[in-house]
């Protein structure tokens, strides 16, 4: 993957995490009704781990001014 592709994936994962946080808020508001969506925390944690890993790779790929 290129740095551009990794950057885009991190951006999309961050948006996905924001959506999951909204879903979690709705889960808390609704309680255990038919509208409860299970697995939100696990999905959030998976997205966070992947995003963090890609962010570290991006950081390693960015050149300092003396390396350019």
mmCIF file of C-alpha atoms in Angstrom:
data_model
loop_
_atom_site.group_PDB
_atom_site.id
_atom_site.type_symbol
_atom_site.label_atom_id
_atom_site.label_comp_id
_atom_site.label_asym_id
_atom_site.label_seq_id
_atom_site.Cartn_x
_atom_site.Cartn_y
_atom_site.Cartn_z
ATOM 1 C CA UNK A 1 0.000 0.000 0.000
ATOM 2 C CA UNK A 2 1.166 3.502 -0.716
ATOM 3 C CA UNK A 3 1.289 6.232 1.918
ATOM 4 C CA UNK A 4 -1.669 7.881 0.184
ATOM 5 C CA UNK A 5 -3.751 4.694 0.445
ATOM 6 C CA UNK A 6 -2.811 4.192 4.090
ATOM 7 C CA UNK A 7 -3.706 7.792 4.846
ATOM 8 C CA UNK A 8 -7.108 7.385 3.199
ATOM 9 C CA UNK A 9 -7.755 4.155 5.093
ATOM 10 C CA UNK A 10 -6.896 5.818 8.422
ATOM 11 C CA UNK A 11 -9.314 8.642 7.567
ATOM 12 C CA UNK A 12 -12.094 6.186 6.733
ATOM 13 C CA UNK A 13 -11.452 4.127 9.865
ATOM 14 C CA UNK A 14 -11.691 7.287 11.973
ATOM 15 C CA UNK A 15 -15.065 8.074 10.377
ATOM 16 C CA UNK A 16 -16.180 4.511 11.055
ATOM 17 C CA UNK A 17 -15.132 4.860 14.686
ATOM 18 C CA UNK A 18 -17.177 8.061 14.974
ATOM 19 C CA UNK A 19 -20.206 6.205 13.593
ATOM 20 C CA UNK A 20 -19.650 3.421 16.125
ATOM 21 C CA UNK A 21 -19.513 5.960 18.955
ATOM 22 C CA UNK A 22 -22.874 7.319 17.796
ATOM 23 C CA UNK A 23 -24.262 3.781 17.710
ATOM 24 C CA UNK A 24 -22.954 3.195 21.224
ATOM 25 C CA UNK A 25 -24.702 6.371 22.401
ATOM 26 C CA UNK A 26 -27.959 5.117 20.861
ATOM 27 C CA UNK A 27 -27.457 1.715 22.517
ATOM 28 C CA UNK A 28 -27.072 3.418 25.879
ATOM 29 C CA UNK A 29 -30.169 5.577 25.309
ATOM 30 C CA UNK A 30 -32.358 2.695 24.103
ATOM 31 C CA UNK A 31 -31.137 0.014 26.484
ATOM 32 C CA UNK A 32 -31.695 -3.629 25.606
ATOM 33 C CA UNK A 33 -34.569 -3.206 23.182
ATOM 34 C CA UNK A 34 -35.036 -4.529 19.657
ATOM 35 C CA UNK A 35 -32.949 -1.556 18.469
ATOM 36 C CA UNK A 36 -29.859 -2.628 20.415
ATOM 37 C CA UNK A 37 -26.878 -3.366 18.145
ATOM 38 C CA UNK A 38 -24.451 -5.889 19.695
ATOM 39 C CA UNK A 39 -20.704 -5.908 19.118
ATOM 40 C CA UNK A 40 -20.172 -2.149 18.845
ATOM 41 C CA UNK A 41 -17.262 -2.138 21.302
ATOM 42 C CA UNK A 42 -15.477 -5.019 19.541
ATOM 43 C CA UNK A 43 -15.885 -3.332 16.148
ATOM 44 C CA UNK A 44 -14.591 -0.057 17.585
ATOM 45 C CA UNK A 45 -11.547 -1.758 19.107
ATOM 46 C CA UNK A 46 -10.704 -3.560 15.845
ATOM 47 C CA UNK A 47 -10.926 -0.309 13.886
ATOM 48 C CA UNK A 48 -8.795 1.463 16.517
ATOM 49 C CA UNK A 49 -6.066 -1.182 16.385
ATOM 50 C CA UNK A 50 -5.865 -1.141 12.588
ATOM 51 C CA UNK A 51 -5.919 2.662 12.480
ATOM 52 C CA UNK A 52 -3.144 2.874 15.073
ATOM 53 C CA UNK A 53 -0.982 0.354 13.206
ATOM 54 C CA UNK A 54 -1.395 2.232 9.928
ATOM 55 C CA UNK A 55 -0.707 5.571 11.639
ATOM 56 C CA UNK A 56 2.607 4.215 12.958
ATOM 57 C CA UNK A 57 3.514 3.037 9.456
ATOM 58 C CA UNK A 58 2.612 6.469 8.082
ATOM 59 C CA UNK A 59 4.809 8.120 10.682
ATOM 60 C CA UNK A 60 7.741 5.946 9.660
ATOM 61 C CA UNK A 61 7.185 6.821 5.992
ATOM 62 C CA UNK A 62 7.192 10.588 6.516
ATOM 63 C CA UNK A 63 10.575 12.136 5.782
ATOM 64 C CA UNK A 64 12.172 14.810 7.942
ATOM 65 C CA UNK A 65 13.567 17.911 6.298
ATOM 66 C CA UNK A 66 17.133 16.571 6.528
ATOM 67 C CA UNK A 67 16.151 13.319 4.826
ATOM 68 C CA UNK A 68 14.612 14.955 1.775
#
